[in-house]
């Protein structure tokens, strides 16, 4: 749900932001207010409380005061004053003064009053505070004033408001469901990764369970790429600044890179992406037009200094691994190669059962062309080539200005995270610029040296972000082939059935199945429940009859049904199911 796209909810939530500010002013008379806009997920207000800090236990107190203000049923009245009068009225609030000073001198400024509270606002608002009673404050956080990390941190309180209590409760249930899907919670519960302030913000450490998933995903995508003619390489995660001067990253991307390191008179930097290194690899050999396309791929470790406020678990971090590739090709091969990459993306999404995604054609911002390099003709040509391929393939897409890379337009595949973030999962970028900057060549049919074109593409994108989305899509119930632990073997009684259970476990492991023997001296029900909580796809329970008949009793995740199989037959079935990478 996007509150900004619904006129009724937009007015209601903007009015409720003022109700929040009124209540905060009652409780914290020293409060000063920046802005309180409607956003996709409801509303927020940025507040300066001086030395006081909002804590979780303060939110119910603020909600109670908001309820009281709503119950007072004050009319919400719009009025206008001059800019000079507004500066006089808000002279003690530097945030409002800053807003007013950015308005034209001869303008009248609209304000809204409700009882003892008045605020600057364009409006519109609802007629009375009684219409704002169905609200909920959701969370609070710090936010830099004007989004500038050099400014003071204000306190941001988020909330939602609906016309009826029924609609509010339904929405809160959706949020609760999303919370259960949050990859940060699932990653912690399933012991997949962790963060430590001692290690550093935004630097994930992958635990054995998480690393297993990453390894399997790497093998999965590399096998697909090898079958399609990709050749894999390994390049360093640090390089000379000279490389990034040539590529243009130092001029166009340095704010998002880690600081430059000086050693022995040379300058180095952690790489934010892998295209410059791949350009050097291509350039190291002579190429004929017959050799193209050349597809260089890498599972590469990259670093970007994301703003602390943007860090979101492994969805957006400062250290991540990309399933990256650069395809060097002739201009006449562009359409076919982009089709092939698009087909690979769709093939992968089908394997994982992804359905809720959209294609975005990311174009440059024509009002701010300074942040891109290259000439207008090449940009227009590149954008049209991507557009035509999408049309020819009949792939539904939308266009977004300002989302292009600094060196070329992109096709991005967008998904919604459980937190409501619009996230890029896969990308295809068409680039005429870097081949020019690196002076790449191939020999054409006429024995002349000419420039190739480059397609930058990432199918899984960042492995970290892919895992985050996969956890959220499956609620942590990964498909059998990808689960860190595939089978939990549980003897009914450790003493009586332990030897047979151990034999089953060893046989599973010999076939490469990731199994574990839980022969602890705990009740059977407890061990089964724990396996379910850990989202282990299969639990094999063995007792007297299984020993007598050489069978296993199988229970799958999320089911209470138990089915008995010949162990030999079931083992063959399991091996085949894993090999086929079937979805559960």
XYZ file of C-alpha atoms in Angstrom, residues 118-462:
345
model
C -0.474 25.849 14.923
C 1.851 24.622 12.198
C 3.031 25.692 8.756
C 1.412 23.616 6.026
C 0.158 23.748 2.449
C -2.610 21.323 3.357
C -5.236 20.166 2.777
C -6.354 18.710 6.124
C -9.440 16.978 7.498
C -12.067 19.164 9.175
C -11.647 18.017 12.765
C -9.271 16.113 15.032
C -12.024 13.586 15.827
C -11.455 12.083 12.356
C -7.886 11.149 13.388
C -8.653 8.670 16.162
C -7.730 5.485 14.232
C -3.954 5.762 14.266
C -0.893 3.850 15.437
C 2.676 4.996 16.019
C 4.922 2.345 14.489
C 8.549 3.155 15.216
C 11.067 5.885 15.907
C 14.609 6.534 14.779
C 17.222 9.229 14.347
C 17.369 11.297 11.153
C 19.829 13.991 10.115
C 18.264 17.415 9.611
C 17.744 17.835 5.852
C 19.306 14.376 5.401
C 22.795 15.889 5.796
C 25.138 13.850 7.998
C 26.896 17.086 9.006
C 23.688 18.360 10.628
C 22.089 17.604 13.969
C 20.263 14.293 14.432
C 16.525 14.834 14.930
C 14.093 12.251 16.270
C 11.729 10.816 13.691
C 8.466 9.204 14.758
C 6.511 7.154 12.198
C 2.807 6.361 12.223
C -0.266 5.457 10.185
C -3.875 6.606 10.253
C -7.041 5.109 8.710
C -10.674 6.175 8.453
C -11.850 3.162 10.503
C -10.507 0.964 13.253
C -11.163 -2.121 11.096
C -8.902 -0.828 8.325
C -6.211 0.065 10.857
C -6.265 -3.394 12.444
C -6.110 -5.086 9.029
C -3.077 -2.971 8.092
C -1.345 -3.686 11.395
C -1.789 -7.407 10.728
C -0.084 -6.940 7.361
C 2.792 -5.160 9.124
C 3.050 -7.965 11.667
C 3.280 -10.469 8.828
C 6.006 -8.337 7.243
C 7.885 -8.246 10.556
C 7.899 -12.049 10.614
C 9.329 -11.983 7.099
C 12.061 -9.452 7.915
C 15.326 -11.062 6.800
C 17.177 -9.516 9.752
C 14.993 -11.441 12.218
C 15.067 -14.635 10.154
C 18.832 -14.430 9.662
C 19.318 -14.164 13.405
C 16.831 -16.939 14.262
C 18.316 -19.297 11.688
C 21.920 -18.428 12.641
C 22.820 -17.322 9.119
C 24.699 -14.065 9.659
C 25.471 -11.489 12.301
C 26.698 -7.918 12.670
C 29.037 -6.563 15.305
C 29.823 -2.932 16.078
C 33.316 -4.131 16.984
C 33.745 -5.353 13.393
C 31.976 -2.278 11.956
C 28.562 -1.060 10.814
C 27.246 -2.656 7.648
C 29.873 -5.412 7.577
C 28.087 -8.785 7.800
C 29.745 -11.942 9.046
C 28.331 -15.089 7.496
C 27.875 -18.015 9.882
C 28.078 -21.674 8.735
C 24.367 -21.858 7.832
C 24.482 -18.637 5.824
C 27.752 -19.486 4.127
C 26.314 -22.830 3.024
C 23.442 -21.014 1.298
C 25.821 -18.549 -0.352
C 28.090 -21.374 -1.573
C 25.153 -23.256 -3.069
C 23.850 -20.118 -4.782
C 27.309 -19.409 -6.204
C 27.565 -22.969 -7.567
C 24.012 -22.758 -8.945
C 24.524 -19.544 -10.917
C 28.055 -20.420 -12.084
C 26.807 -23.713 -13.521
C 24.137 -21.852 -15.477
C 26.644 -19.261 -16.677
C 29.238 -21.845 -17.751
C 26.568 -23.599 -19.821
C 25.910 -20.255 -21.559
C 29.553 -19.585 -22.422
C 30.650 -17.397 -19.502
C 34.247 -17.651 -18.269
C 34.871 -16.967 -14.577
C 37.750 -14.963 -13.179
C 38.970 -13.721 -9.801
C 40.191 -10.147 -9.359
C 41.445 -8.245 -6.281
C 39.122 -6.309 -3.978
C 41.604 -3.428 -3.787
C 43.170 -1.568 -6.690
C 45.152 1.513 -7.585
C 43.242 4.787 -7.803
C 44.644 5.047 -11.353
C 42.203 2.335 -12.405
C 39.232 4.292 -11.049
C 40.477 7.534 -12.550
C 40.333 5.891 -15.967
C 36.924 4.324 -15.307
C 35.482 7.584 -13.985
C 34.513 6.230 -10.579
C 36.733 8.678 -8.698
C 35.088 11.582 -10.480
C 31.497 10.322 -10.369
C 31.250 7.802 -7.531
C 33.872 8.678 -4.908
C 31.333 9.733 -2.250
C 30.079 6.130 -2.158
C 33.561 4.606 -1.969
C 35.739 3.907 1.054
C 38.531 6.477 1.611
C 41.711 6.317 -0.435
C 44.663 4.526 1.206
C 48.218 5.826 0.725
C 51.116 3.353 0.874
C 54.703 3.684 -0.417
C 53.767 6.662 -2.554
C 50.859 4.853 -4.241
C 47.121 5.288 -3.719
C 44.690 2.387 -3.389
C 40.979 2.024 -2.801
C 38.534 -0.778 -2.019
C 36.582 -1.454 -5.165
C 32.872 -0.574 -5.334
C 32.316 -2.684 -8.457
C 34.215 -4.945 -10.843
C 33.860 -3.462 -14.305
C 37.259 -1.676 -14.370
C 39.152 -4.899 -13.590
C 37.201 -6.790 -16.259
C 38.034 -4.068 -18.806
C 41.725 -4.665 -18.070
C 41.309 -8.435 -18.508
C 39.627 -7.960 -21.891
C 42.303 -5.486 -22.986
C 45.117 -7.919 -22.155
C 44.341 -10.043 -25.251
C 43.803 -9.413 -28.946
C 40.242 -10.040 -30.137
C 38.748 -10.668 -33.548
C 35.104 -9.969 -34.407
C 34.765 -13.770 -34.562
C 35.688 -14.037 -30.836
C 32.819 -11.856 -29.677
C 30.855 -11.926 -27.498
C 33.414 -12.446 -24.714
C 31.597 -13.089 -21.420
C 33.698 -12.484 -18.297
C 32.005 -13.395 -14.988
C 32.976 -13.210 -11.340
C 31.590 -13.856 -7.872
C 33.218 -10.704 -6.543
C 33.576 -9.104 -3.136
C 32.863 -5.347 -3.257
C 32.706 -2.424 -0.815
C 30.606 0.734 -0.794
C 30.427 3.238 2.021
C 26.634 3.397 2.307
C 25.230 6.100 4.591
C 24.573 4.703 8.070
C 20.881 5.561 7.786
C 20.579 3.492 4.601
C 22.066 0.298 6.061
C 19.430 -2.471 6.179
C 20.836 -5.814 7.282
C 22.253 -7.689 4.300
C 19.787 -5.991 1.949
C 22.017 -2.917 1.934
C 25.443 -3.224 3.529
C 28.973 -1.902 3.076
C 30.558 -5.252 2.225
C 28.790 -7.529 -0.251
C 29.338 -10.071 -3.006
C 28.117 -9.622 -6.568
C 27.201 -12.201 -9.172
C 28.719 -9.956 -11.807
C 29.537 -10.229 -15.495
C 30.687 -8.058 -18.376
C 29.924 -9.051 -21.934
C 32.095 -7.537 -24.682
C 30.329 -7.612 -28.037
C 29.791 -6.103 -31.452
C 26.990 -3.552 -31.932
C 25.072 -6.006 -34.119
C 24.977 -8.489 -31.205
C 23.375 -6.139 -28.654
C 19.720 -7.096 -29.089
C 20.305 -10.838 -29.065
C 22.633 -10.717 -26.072
C 20.250 -8.567 -23.993
C 17.466 -11.031 -24.838
C 19.658 -13.900 -23.646
C 20.436 -12.150 -20.355
C 16.752 -11.332 -19.839
C 15.853 -14.977 -20.476
C 18.447 -16.054 -17.900
C 16.914 -13.703 -15.312
C 13.428 -15.068 -15.994
C 14.767 -18.641 -15.843
C 16.345 -18.025 -12.431
C 13.210 -16.352 -11.062
C 11.159 -19.297 -12.248
C 13.526 -21.702 -10.440
C 12.915 -19.831 -7.177
C 9.223 -19.190 -7.745
C 9.544 -15.384 -7.774
C 6.437 -13.782 -9.258
C 6.087 -10.307 -7.751
C 8.684 -8.269 -9.652
C 8.761 -5.580 -12.316
C 11.165 -4.428 -15.016
C 12.342 -0.813 -14.858
C 14.075 0.998 -17.710
C 16.446 3.293 -15.809
C 17.287 6.436 -17.773
C 19.489 9.450 -17.095
C 18.115 12.654 -15.576
C 17.900 15.153 -18.434
C 17.772 18.028 -15.932
C 21.100 17.031 -14.366
C 23.317 15.633 -17.092
C 26.549 16.683 -15.345
C 26.590 13.531 -13.233
C 26.819 11.316 -16.338
C 29.602 11.051 -18.855
C 29.421 10.512 -22.578
C 27.590 12.352 -25.330
C 23.877 12.806 -25.902
C 23.820 10.737 -29.095
C 25.273 7.652 -27.396
C 22.887 8.021 -24.439
C 19.862 8.312 -26.721
C 21.051 5.347 -28.776
C 21.647 3.190 -25.677
C 18.282 4.011 -24.109
C 16.430 3.282 -27.344
C 18.232 -0.066 -27.793
C 17.177 -1.240 -24.329
C 13.651 0.018 -24.875
C 13.310 -1.810 -28.202
C 14.507 -5.129 -26.733
C 11.950 -4.921 -23.913
C 9.196 -4.150 -26.413
C 10.264 -6.964 -28.733
C 10.304 -9.463 -25.854
C 6.902 -8.136 -24.699
C 8.246 -7.717 -21.174
C 6.064 -5.254 -19.210
C 8.207 -2.371 -17.961
C 8.106 1.199 -16.739
C 10.590 4.028 -17.210
C 12.386 5.935 -14.452
C 14.461 9.053 -15.108
C 17.525 9.588 -12.949
C 18.084 5.891 -12.144
C 20.753 5.197 -14.789
C 24.358 4.431 -13.909
C 26.745 7.308 -14.600
C 28.094 5.457 -17.653
C 24.879 4.135 -19.199
C 21.158 3.254 -19.004
C 19.942 0.060 -17.321
C 17.192 -2.508 -17.190
C 16.612 -3.109 -13.479
C 14.409 -5.799 -12.004
C 12.645 -4.330 -8.979
C 11.141 -6.233 -6.053
C 9.477 -5.172 -2.799
C 11.166 -6.244 0.408
C 9.164 -7.221 3.482
C 10.031 -3.770 4.842
C 8.401 -2.151 1.813
C 11.694 -1.107 0.223
C 11.849 -0.929 -3.570
C 14.956 -3.042 -4.193
C 16.920 -3.814 -7.367
C 17.580 -7.547 -7.591
C 18.988 -8.010 -11.113
C 20.329 -5.524 -13.635
C 21.373 -5.222 -17.284
C 23.392 -2.147 -18.298
C 24.407 -1.082 -21.797
C 27.683 0.812 -21.985
C 29.482 2.562 -24.842
C 31.479 4.762 -22.454
C 33.925 2.483 -20.597
C 35.200 0.812 -23.806
C 36.096 4.325 -24.963
C 37.766 5.312 -21.696
C 39.800 2.084 -21.570
C 40.486 2.173 -25.329
C 39.183 -1.362 -25.859
C 39.392 -2.824 -29.344
C 38.611 -5.737 -31.587
C 39.496 -6.330 -35.236
C 36.437 -6.179 -37.499
C 35.778 -7.864 -40.846
C 37.661 -5.129 -42.672
C 40.755 -5.712 -40.511
C 40.205 -2.392 -38.718
C 40.478 -1.878 -34.964
C 37.132 -0.705 -33.559
C 35.474 -0.354 -30.146
C 33.318 -3.119 -28.664
C 30.166 -2.419 -26.633
C 29.856 -3.711 -23.058
C 26.844 -5.156 -21.270
C 27.157 -5.097 -17.491
C 24.818 -7.665 -15.946
C 24.084 -9.193 -12.566
C 21.539 -12.009 -12.330
C 21.446 -12.751 -8.606
C 22.745 -9.206 -8.185
C 24.281 -8.951 -4.763
